[in-house]
Short mmCIF file of C-alpha atoms in Angstrom, two decimals:
data_model
loop_
_atom_site.label_atom_id
_atom_site.label_comp_id
_atom_site.label_asym_id
_atom_site.label_seq_id
_atom_site.Cartn_x
_atom_site.Cartn_y
_atom_site.Cartn_z
CA MET A 1 0.00 0.00 0.00
CA SER A 2 1.40 3.40 -0.94
CA ALA A 3 2.08 6.11 1.63
CA ALA A 4 -0.45 8.41 -0.04
CA ALA A 5 -3.16 5.76 0.17
CA SER A 6 -2.49 5.04 3.86
CA ALA A 7 -2.10 8.67 4.96
CA PRO A 8 -4.94 9.76 7.29
CA ARG A 9 -7.43 12.21 5.88
CA SER A 10 -8.84 15.22 7.69
CA LEU A 11 -12.60 15.59 7.78
CA PHE A 12 -12.06 19.15 9.05
CA ARG A 13 -9.94 20.12 6.03
CA ARG A 14 -12.31 18.31 3.70
CA SER A 15 -15.32 20.25 5.01
CA LEU A 16 -13.47 23.56 4.98
CA GLY A 17 -12.25 22.88 1.44
CA ALA A 18 -15.79 22.03 0.37
CA VAL A 19 -17.03 25.41 1.65
CA PHE A 20 -14.33 27.28 -0.26
CA ALA A 21 -15.04 25.19 -3.34
CA VAL A 22 -18.74 26.14 -3.14
CA LEU A 23 -17.76 29.80 -2.75
CA PHE A 24 -15.49 29.55 -5.79
CA LEU A 25 -18.22 27.89 -7.85
CA CYS A 26 -20.69 30.60 -6.83
CA TRP A 27 -18.17 33.23 -7.89
CA LEU A 28 -17.71 31.52 -11.25
CA PHE A 29 -21.47 31.39 -11.71
CA LEU A 30 -21.89 35.08 -10.94
CA VAL A 31 -19.02 36.06 -13.25
CA ALA A 32 -20.44 33.90 -16.05
CA ARG A 33 -23.87 35.43 -15.52
CA GLU A 34 -22.36 38.93 -15.63
CA LEU A 35 -20.47 38.21 -18.83
CA ILE A 36 -23.55 36.74 -20.48
CA ASP A 37 -25.50 39.82 -19.39
CA ILE A 38 -22.83 42.02 -20.98
CA ARG A 39 -22.97 40.08 -24.22
CA VAL A 40 -26.76 40.27 -24.46
CA LEU A 41 -28.23 43.14 -22.48
CA GLN A 42 -25.46 45.71 -22.90
CA VAL A 43 -25.28 45.11 -26.63
CA LYS A 44 -28.98 45.82 -26.80
CA ASN A 45 -28.55 49.00 -24.76
CA GLY A 46 -25.52 50.01 -26.81
CA GLN A 47 -27.47 49.67 -30.03
CA ALA A 48 -30.30 51.78 -28.64
CA GLU A 49 -27.79 54.46 -27.63
CA ASN A 50 -26.14 54.30 -31.04
CA MET A 51 -29.47 54.90 -32.78
CA LEU A 52 -30.33 57.80 -30.42
CA TRP A 53 -27.09 59.67 -31.15
CA ALA A 54 -27.49 58.99 -34.87
CA GLU A 55 -30.96 60.59 -34.82
CA LEU A 56 -29.61 63.58 -32.91
CA ALA A 57 -26.86 63.94 -35.51
CA LEU A 58 -29.52 63.84 -38.25
CA GLU A 59 -31.39 66.67 -36.49
CA ARG A 60 -28.25 68.79 -36.49
CA ALA A 61 -27.58 67.93 -40.13
CA ARG A 62 -31.02 69.03 -41.27
CA ASP A 63 -30.26 72.61 -40.20
CA THR A 64 -26.58 72.82 -41.14
CA HIS A 65 -26.01 70.50 -44.09
CA ALA A 66 -25.70 73.45 -46.50
CA ASP A 67 -22.65 74.76 -44.57
CA PRO A 68 -19.96 72.10 -44.03
CA THR A 69 -18.25 74.20 -41.33
CA ALA A 70 -21.46 74.72 -39.38
CA LEU A 71 -22.27 71.00 -39.76
CA ALA A 72 -18.87 69.98 -38.35
CA GLN A 73 -19.28 72.38 -35.44
CA ALA A 74 -22.74 71.07 -34.67
CA LEU A 75 -21.51 67.46 -34.71
CA GLN A 76 -18.55 68.36 -32.47
CA ALA A 77 -20.87 70.06 -30.00
CA LEU A 78 -23.05 66.97 -29.98
CA GLU A 79 -19.98 64.79 -29.39
CA GLY A 80 -18.96 67.00 -26.49
CA MET A 81 -22.32 66.38 -24.88
CA ARG A 82 -21.83 62.62 -25.25
CA GLU A 83 -18.38 62.72 -23.73
CA ARG A 84 -19.62 64.70 -20.72
CA GLU A 85 -22.36 62.16 -20.17
CA TRP A 86 -19.88 59.28 -20.04
CA ARG A 87 -17.50 61.22 -17.79
CA LEU A 88 -20.35 61.81 -15.37
CA LYS A 89 -21.00 58.04 -15.41
CA GLY A 90 -17.35 57.44 -14.56
CA HIS A 91 -16.64 55.42 -17.72
CA ARG A 92 -14.57 55.85 -20.83
CA THR A 93 -16.50 57.22 -23.79
CA PRO A 94 -17.06 54.47 -26.34
CA PHE A 95 -15.35 54.87 -29.70
CA ARG A 96 -17.59 55.86 -32.62
CA LEU A 97 -17.42 56.60 -36.32
CA LEU A 98 -20.02 59.07 -37.65
CA GLN A 99 -20.75 59.99 -41.27
CA VAL A 100 -23.25 62.43 -42.70
CA ILE A 101 -23.90 61.70 -46.39
CA ARG A 102 -25.95 63.51 -49.05
CA ARG A 103 -26.33 62.02 -52.49
CA ASP A 104 -23.46 59.57 -51.80
CA VAL A 105 -21.14 62.41 -50.85
CA VAL A 106 -19.72 62.50 -47.32
CA LEU A 107 -20.51 65.99 -46.00
CA SER A 108 -18.86 65.46 -42.58
CA GLU A 109 -17.13 62.64 -40.73
CA LEU A 110 -15.98 62.10 -37.13
CA LYS A 111 -13.35 59.37 -36.76
CA PRO A 112 -12.05 57.96 -33.46
CA ASP A 113 -8.44 58.11 -32.43
CA LEU A 114 -7.39 54.48 -32.21
CA THR A 115 -3.69 55.14 -31.75
CA GLY A 116 -2.25 52.46 -29.46
CA ARG A 117 -5.56 50.63 -29.31
CA ASP A 118 -6.10 47.03 -30.26
CA ARG A 119 -8.87 47.99 -32.60
CA VAL A 120 -9.33 48.89 -36.30
CA LEU A 121 -11.90 51.08 -37.99
CA PRO A 122 -14.99 49.41 -39.39
CA GLN A 123 -15.27 48.81 -43.11
CA GLU A 124 -17.07 51.90 -44.33
CA SER A 125 -17.66 50.34 -47.73
CA VAL A 126 -19.69 47.50 -46.14
CA PRO A 127 -22.05 49.13 -43.68
CA GLY A 128 -23.23 46.77 -40.97
CA GLN A 129 -22.37 45.23 -37.64
CA ASP A 130 -19.37 43.02 -36.96
CA GLU A 131 -17.70 41.47 -33.93
CA ARG A 132 -16.25 44.79 -32.77
CA TRP A 133 -18.71 47.47 -33.93
CA LEU A 134 -22.44 48.20 -33.70
CA TYR A 135 -24.00 49.93 -36.72
CA THR A 136 -27.12 52.03 -37.34
CA GLU A 137 -28.36 54.17 -40.19
CA VAL A 138 -31.03 56.90 -40.22
CA SER A 139 -32.12 59.06 -43.16
CA ASP A 140 -34.19 62.09 -44.19
CA ALA A 141 -35.63 61.38 -47.63
CA ALA A 142 -36.85 64.97 -48.15
CA ARG A 143 -33.35 66.41 -47.76
CA GLU A 144 -31.62 63.31 -49.14
CA LEU A 145 -29.56 63.01 -45.97
CA VAL A 146 -28.19 59.76 -44.54
CA VAL A 147 -26.44 59.43 -41.20
CA ARG A 148 -24.38 56.33 -40.63
CA ARG A 149 -22.95 55.63 -37.20
CA TRP A 150 -20.70 52.90 -35.82
CA GLN A 151 -20.07 52.45 -32.08
CA GLU A 152 -17.80 49.91 -30.42
CA ARG A 153 -19.54 46.92 -28.93
CA PRO A 154 -19.77 47.29 -25.15
CA GLY A 155 -18.16 44.79 -22.82
CA ASP A 156 -14.90 44.09 -24.59
CA TRP A 157 -13.10 45.49 -21.60
CA HIS A 158 -14.65 42.84 -19.38
CA PHE A 159 -12.94 40.10 -21.38
CA SER A 160 -9.51 41.72 -21.13
CA LEU A 161 -6.84 41.28 -18.45
CA ALA A 162 -8.10 44.41 -16.76
CA GLY A 163 -11.61 43.00 -16.72
CA LEU A 164 -10.36 39.69 -15.28
CA SER A 165 -8.55 41.60 -12.57
CA TYR A 166 -11.73 43.54 -11.83
CA TYR A 167 -13.72 40.34 -11.32
CA ALA A 168 -10.96 38.49 -9.47
CA ARG A 169 -10.35 41.20 -6.87
CA PRO A 170 -13.50 40.41 -4.77
CA LEU A 171 -12.53 36.74 -4.65
CA LEU A 172 -8.88 37.40 -3.83
CA TYR A 173 -9.78 39.96 -1.16
CA GLY A 174 -12.73 38.02 0.23
CA LEU A 175 -11.19 34.56 0.67
CA PRO A 176 -8.48 35.61 3.16
CA LEU A 177 -11.06 37.54 5.15
CA LEU A 178 -13.38 34.51 5.20
CA ALA A 179 -10.67 31.95 5.96
CA LEU A 180 -10.20 32.79 9.65
CA PRO A 181 -13.93 33.06 10.55
CA LEU A 182 -14.71 29.84 8.69
CA TRP A 183 -11.78 28.07 10.35
CA LEU A 184 -12.99 29.17 13.77
CA LEU A 185 -16.58 28.16 13.02
CA PHE A 186 -15.53 24.71 11.84
CA ARG A 187 -13.30 24.25 14.87
CA LEU A 188 -16.25 25.05 17.10
CA GLY A 189 -18.54 22.82 15.02
CA PHE A 190 -16.20 19.80 15.25
CA ALA A 191 -15.44 20.34 18.94
CA PRO A 192 -18.29 18.05 20.21
CA LEU A 193 -17.03 15.24 17.96
CA GLN A 194 -13.50 15.70 19.28
CA ARG A 195 -14.81 15.63 22.84
CA ILE A 196 -16.55 12.32 22.17
CA GLY A 197 -13.31 10.92 20.77
CA ALA A 198 -11.41 12.15 23.85
CA GLN A 199 -13.99 10.52 26.15
CA ILE A 200 -13.58 7.17 24.41
CA SER A 201 -9.76 7.41 24.33
CA ALA A 202 -9.61 8.18 28.05
CA ARG A 203 -11.48 5.00 28.99
CA SER A 204 -9.89 1.78 30.10
CA ALA A 205 -10.55 -1.51 28.35
CA GLN A 206 -12.89 -2.55 31.17
CA ASP A 207 -15.01 0.61 31.07
CA LEU A 208 -17.94 -0.13 28.74
CA THR A 209 -20.44 2.22 30.31
CA PRO A 210 -22.58 4.19 27.81
CA LEU A 211 -21.46 7.58 26.58
CA PRO A 212 -23.50 10.50 27.87
CA ALA A 213 -26.35 11.57 25.59
CA THR A 214 -25.57 14.37 23.14
CA ARG A 215 -27.79 17.34 22.46
CA TYR A 216 -26.67 17.52 18.83
CA VAL A 217 -28.94 15.76 16.35
CA GLU A 218 -26.08 15.01 13.95
CA LEU A 219 -24.00 13.27 16.63
CA ALA A 220 -26.86 11.28 18.16
CA PRO A 221 -26.58 8.37 15.63
CA LEU A 222 -22.85 8.08 16.36
CA VAL A 223 -23.32 8.13 20.15
CA ASN A 224 -26.20 5.64 19.93
CA ALA A 225 -24.17 3.32 17.71
CA VAL A 226 -21.17 3.43 20.07
CA ASN A 227 -23.41 2.81 23.09
CA SER A 228 -25.08 -0.09 21.31
CA LEU A 229 -21.68 -1.57 20.49
CA MET A 230 -20.54 -1.17 24.09
CA ALA A 231 -23.71 -2.85 25.31
CA ARG A 232 -23.10 -5.82 22.97
CA LEU A 233 -19.48 -6.04 24.11
CA GLN A 234 -20.59 -5.96 27.75
CA GLN A 235 -23.08 -8.73 27.07
CA ARG A 236 -20.39 -10.81 25.42
CA LEU A 237 -17.99 -10.29 28.31
CA ASP A 238 -20.75 -11.20 30.74
CA ARG A 239 -21.44 -14.38 28.79
CA GLU A 240 -17.75 -15.28 28.84
CA HIS A 241 -17.60 -14.74 32.59
CA GLU A 242 -20.76 -16.80 33.01
CA PHE A 243 -19.29 -19.56 30.88
CA LEU A 244 -16.12 -19.71 32.98
CA ALA A 245 -18.15 -19.71 36.18
CA ASP A 246 -20.53 -22.34 34.81
CA ALA A 247 -17.67 -24.57 33.67
CA ALA A 248 -15.92 -24.35 37.04
CA HIS A 249 -19.18 -25.00 38.90
CA GLU A 250 -20.42 -27.90 36.82
CA LEU A 251 -17.14 -29.73 36.31
CA LYS A 252 -16.26 -29.93 39.99
CA THR A 253 -18.59 -32.85 40.73
CA PRO A 254 -17.70 -35.11 37.76
CA LEU A 255 -14.01 -34.38 38.22
CA ALA A 256 -14.28 -35.35 41.89
CA VAL A 257 -16.01 -38.60 40.86
CA ILE A 258 -13.26 -39.26 38.30
CA GLN A 259 -10.59 -38.65 40.93
CA LEU A 260 -12.25 -41.06 43.37
CA GLY A 261 -12.61 -43.66 40.65
CA ALA A 262 -9.00 -43.30 39.62
CA GLU A 263 -7.81 -43.66 43.24
CA GLY A 264 -9.99 -46.75 43.71
CA LEU A 265 -8.26 -48.57 40.84
CA ASP A 266 -5.24 -49.13 43.06
CA GLN A 267 -7.25 -51.11 45.65
CA PRO A 268 -6.43 -54.87 45.96
CA ASP A 269 -10.07 -55.92 46.18
CA PRO A 270 -11.35 -56.79 42.64
CA ARG A 271 -14.90 -55.82 43.57
CA ALA A 272 -13.74 -52.42 44.81
CA ARG A 273 -11.76 -51.95 41.60
CA ASP A 274 -14.86 -52.73 39.53
CA GLU A 275 -16.89 -50.20 41.50
CA SER A 276 -14.14 -47.61 41.03
CA ARG A 277 -14.01 -48.38 37.31
CA GLU A 278 -17.78 -47.85 37.05
CA ARG A 279 -17.57 -44.57 38.97
CA LEU A 280 -14.77 -43.49 36.67
CA ARG A 281 -16.85 -44.32 33.59
CA LEU A 282 -19.89 -42.45 34.93
CA GLY A 283 -17.74 -39.49 35.91
CA VAL A 284 -16.19 -39.27 32.44
CA GLN A 285 -19.63 -39.65 30.86
CA ARG A 286 -21.11 -36.89 33.01
CA ALA A 287 -18.12 -34.62 32.46
CA THR A 288 -18.35 -35.13 28.71
CA HIS A 289 -22.08 -34.38 28.73
CA THR A 290 -21.52 -31.27 30.86
CA VAL A 291 -18.78 -29.97 28.57
CA HIS A 292 -21.00 -30.46 25.53
CA GLN A 293 -23.87 -28.66 27.24
CA LEU A 294 -21.63 -25.78 28.30
CA LEU A 295 -20.33 -25.38 24.78
CA ALA A 296 -23.87 -25.45 23.43
CA LEU A 297 -24.87 -22.85 26.02
CA ALA A 298 -21.98 -20.61 24.97
CA ARG A 299 -22.93 -20.91 21.29
CA SER A 300 -26.58 -20.24 22.06
CA GLY A 301 -25.58 -17.00 23.76
CA ALA A 302 -24.05 -15.54 20.59
CA ASP A 303 -25.54 -12.37 19.15
CA THR A 304 -28.23 -12.86 16.55
CA LEU A 305 -26.29 -10.65 14.13
CA ASP A 306 -23.23 -12.92 14.49
CA LEU A 307 -25.15 -15.93 13.17
CA SER A 308 -24.87 -16.84 9.52
CA LYS A 309 -28.25 -18.11 8.33
CA THR A 310 -28.91 -20.02 5.15
CA ARG A 311 -31.96 -21.64 3.61
CA HIS A 312 -32.66 -25.10 5.03
CA ASP A 313 -35.45 -27.62 4.89
CA LEU A 314 -36.57 -27.67 8.52
CA VAL A 315 -38.33 -31.01 8.04
CA ASP A 316 -35.11 -32.72 6.86
CA LEU A 317 -33.18 -31.16 9.75
CA VAL A 318 -35.67 -32.33 12.39
CA ARG A 319 -35.89 -35.77 10.80
CA GLU A 320 -32.08 -36.08 10.91
CA ARG A 321 -31.85 -35.11 14.60
CA VAL A 322 -34.74 -37.41 15.57
CA ALA A 323 -33.05 -40.29 13.76
CA LEU A 324 -29.89 -39.71 15.80
CA ALA A 325 -31.94 -40.00 19.01
CA VAL A 326 -33.52 -43.33 18.06
CA GLY A 327 -30.69 -45.31 19.71
CA LEU A 328 -31.24 -43.58 23.06
CA ALA A 329 -35.01 -44.05 22.73
CA LEU A 330 -34.64 -47.80 22.06
CA GLN A 331 -32.26 -48.13 24.99
CA ARG A 332 -34.89 -46.59 27.29
CA GLN A 333 -37.76 -48.44 25.53
CA ILE A 334 -39.34 -45.16 24.34
CA GLU A 335 -41.41 -44.95 21.19
CA LEU A 336 -40.20 -41.90 19.19
CA ALA A 337 -42.41 -40.49 16.43
CA LEU A 338 -42.21 -37.54 14.00
CA GLU A 339 -45.22 -35.86 12.42
CA ALA A 340 -44.35 -33.26 9.77
CA PRO A 341 -45.30 -32.10 6.25
CA GLU A 342 -43.14 -32.91 3.23
CA GLN A 343 -41.07 -29.71 3.30
CA ILE A 344 -40.70 -26.40 5.18
CA THR A 345 -37.93 -24.16 3.87
CA MET A 346 -36.67 -21.44 6.22
CA TRP A 347 -33.62 -19.27 6.90
CA LEU A 348 -31.83 -20.96 9.81
CA ASN A 349 -28.51 -21.37 11.53
CA ARG A 350 -27.98 -25.12 11.35
CA GLU A 351 -25.71 -25.52 14.38
CA SER A 352 -27.91 -23.47 16.68
CA LEU A 353 -31.11 -25.21 15.61
CA CYS A 354 -29.55 -28.67 15.91
CA SER A 355 -28.68 -27.85 19.51
CA LEU A 356 -32.29 -26.78 20.12
CA ILE A 357 -33.79 -29.96 18.64
CA ASP A 358 -31.29 -32.27 20.36
CA ASN A 359 -32.01 -30.83 23.80
CA LEU A 360 -35.77 -31.00 23.28
CA VAL A 361 -35.70 -34.64 22.21
CA ASP A 362 -33.08 -35.71 24.79
CA ASN A 363 -35.05 -34.14 27.64
CA ALA A 364 -38.29 -35.77 26.46
CA ILE A 365 -36.67 -39.20 26.26
CA LYS A 366 -34.84 -38.77 29.57
CA TYR A 367 -37.97 -37.85 31.54
CA SER A 368 -40.38 -40.33 29.86
CA PRO A 369 -41.01 -43.65 31.60
CA ALA A 370 -40.12 -46.96 29.97
CA GLY A 371 -42.71 -47.85 27.34
CA GLY A 372 -43.72 -44.19 26.97
CA HIS A 373 -44.19 -42.15 23.83
CA VAL A 374 -42.34 -39.03 22.59
CA THR A 375 -43.87 -37.18 19.66
CA VAL A 376 -42.14 -34.45 17.67
CA THR A 377 -44.48 -32.39 15.50
CA LEU A 378 -43.87 -29.73 12.83
CA ALA A 379 -46.76 -27.56 11.57
CA ASP A 380 -46.66 -24.83 8.92
CA LEU A 381 -49.27 -22.23 9.91
CA GLY A 382 -48.40 -19.71 7.19
CA GLU A 383 -47.22 -16.75 9.29
CA GLN A 384 -45.25 -19.04 11.60
CA VAL A 385 -43.88 -22.57 11.90
CA VAL A 386 -44.52 -24.44 15.16
CA LEU A 387 -42.23 -27.19 16.47
CA THR A 388 -43.58 -29.19 19.44
CA CYS A 389 -42.09 -32.03 21.45
CA SER A 390 -44.45 -33.95 23.77
CA ASP A 391 -43.52 -36.61 26.31
CA GLN A 392 -45.33 -38.70 28.97
CA GLY A 393 -43.03 -37.89 31.84
CA PRO A 394 -43.90 -36.33 35.20
CA GLY A 395 -44.26 -32.86 33.61
CA ILE A 396 -43.57 -29.55 35.32
CA PRO A 397 -46.12 -27.74 37.48
CA ALA A 398 -47.36 -24.48 35.98
CA GLU A 399 -45.97 -22.42 38.86
CA LEU A 400 -42.45 -23.78 38.27
CA ARG A 401 -42.30 -23.55 34.49
CA GLU A 402 -40.62 -20.14 34.43
CA ARG A 403 -37.77 -21.41 36.59
CA VAL A 404 -36.67 -24.21 34.26
CA PHE A 405 -35.26 -21.68 31.82
CA GLU A 406 -32.74 -20.58 34.43
CA ARG A 407 -29.27 -22.13 34.29
CA PHE A 408 -28.63 -25.27 36.38
CA VAL A 409 -32.24 -25.60 37.56
CA ARG A 410 -33.23 -29.30 37.50
CA LEU A 411 -36.93 -30.06 38.00
CA ALA A 412 -39.14 -32.94 37.04
CA GLY A 413 -42.62 -32.91 38.50
CA GLY A 414 -41.37 -30.41 41.03
CA GLN A 415 -38.61 -32.79 42.30
CA PRO A 416 -34.86 -32.54 41.73
CA CYS A 417 -33.42 -34.80 39.05
CA HIS A 418 -30.15 -35.64 37.37
CA GLY A 419 -28.75 -33.60 34.49
CA SER A 420 -26.88 -30.40 33.87
CA GLY A 421 -29.92 -28.13 34.12
CA LEU A 422 -28.96 -26.38 30.88
CA GLY A 423 -31.22 -28.06 28.33
CA LEU A 424 -34.17 -25.63 28.31
CA THR A 425 -31.82 -22.67 28.79
CA ILE A 426 -30.08 -23.68 25.54
CA VAL A 427 -33.46 -24.18 23.84
CA GLU A 428 -34.66 -20.72 24.86
CA ARG A 429 -31.48 -18.95 23.71
CA ALA A 430 -31.30 -20.82 20.40
CA ALA A 431 -34.97 -19.97 19.76
CA ALA A 432 -34.30 -16.28 20.52
CA GLN A 433 -31.54 -16.29 17.91
CA HIS A 434 -34.20 -17.17 15.33
CA GLY A 435 -36.81 -14.77 16.67
CA ALA A 436 -38.82 -17.70 18.03
CA THR A 437 -40.66 -18.06 21.33
CA VAL A 438 -40.79 -21.07 23.67
CA ALA A 439 -43.87 -22.11 25.64
CA LEU A 440 -44.30 -24.98 28.12
CA LEU A 441 -47.72 -26.67 27.98
CA ASP A 442 -49.38 -29.73 29.42
CA GLY A 443 -48.74 -32.97 27.58
CA PRO A 444 -51.37 -34.99 25.66
CA GLN A 445 -54.35 -35.91 27.82
CA GLY A 446 -52.92 -33.74 30.56
CA ARG A 447 -49.97 -36.07 31.11
CA GLY A 448 -46.32 -35.12 30.67
CA LEU A 449 -44.96 -31.94 29.12
CA THR A 450 -45.22 -30.31 25.70
CA VAL A 451 -42.55 -27.80 24.64
CA GLN A 452 -43.77 -25.54 21.83
CA VAL A 453 -41.35 -23.42 19.76
CA SER A 454 -42.97 -20.91 17.38
CA PHE A 455 -40.77 -19.60 14.52
CA PRO A 456 -41.80 -16.55 12.47
CA ARG A 457 -41.66 -16.93 8.69
CA THR A 458 -38.95 -14.60 7.38
CA ASP A 459 -37.24 -14.07 4.03
CA GLY A 460 -33.73 -13.95 5.46
#
């Protein structure tokens, strides 16, 4: 990666540069508008003025055309009036060429002094306008007089270096005067953002408390997003602490059993060694089950946004997990049945949902008596999909059903029982990851327990 590409960029300089760029574009627009106005409107006004002075010259010529000297004096007096008018306006008098003609003979002519000027006289032999001169012609048919007048097109000065300097001066003078106030305003405007950054930088890694609310509407989304992130991080840290505490708590008993079993293997009595071997096997089995449940609990506590969901056939998934539980059901002489339609396609996280189904079915088999029935049912209700698992075990009293979702609570018919006490906790968390709800109901014919999980139908 190049140094230029990795160099940090300044939002402050970018915003300040954007303001100056907008000012420059506005200046360009105003200058372009002014120049277009000069090309259109001032040419129209210049032509009107040219015609007015030509008509005034014709008036003078009507009275003095018989005397060339008097005609020249009258035209000079008229020109003096025009020059005074332009001086009073504070502008240079436009160049003009004036001819008074009678029967194709030029009686009098006023030519401009173009010495040192980047301009040439109009072509008198081809009367008319060109790029540099406006032209008008008035006549008196009774006296056979014709006045022809050329006047320089207005606005040429604006397109010269002097004109460019005239238009550039406001920008060159204004930008330095605006730079300091704009810099100060932007510094004040970005100060709340810098304060937020300083607050975050000053915190320790363990401080995930929310940032104080901001009174600025523009900064509220940033503060809310940071607070939301901190809340999610705090939840994740809490789950990690819970996992460590849960692991230490739950593994103490099976590890103690394993230790006792291992110590008993050194006894000389064969019967005692067999008992120790059995305790060792049960301790390893319980420890293995507890570790699996703890890992499932940790996965079920992941954020919903962290889960990758893909389209799955829920019926195939449930059928697969039920088939894996058939061995345990046969061992405990439990009849396991699945009732489901041909196909239900949904967006799911396979690992999370497998954990949910496994715990539902394992709990139902574990708490059902020998010769009992466990039924897993899937129903597509349109707006939602309902998964139920019913057993014929002792059930759970209605007043205790809320407690079984707590970690390490073991109840069966209101009495303590064996197990890790994590099964329904894992079910509830995995369901929440899919936006589903879990309800505990009475079993068929009022016997046993039915766990109902209702999934909303979503597109992704």
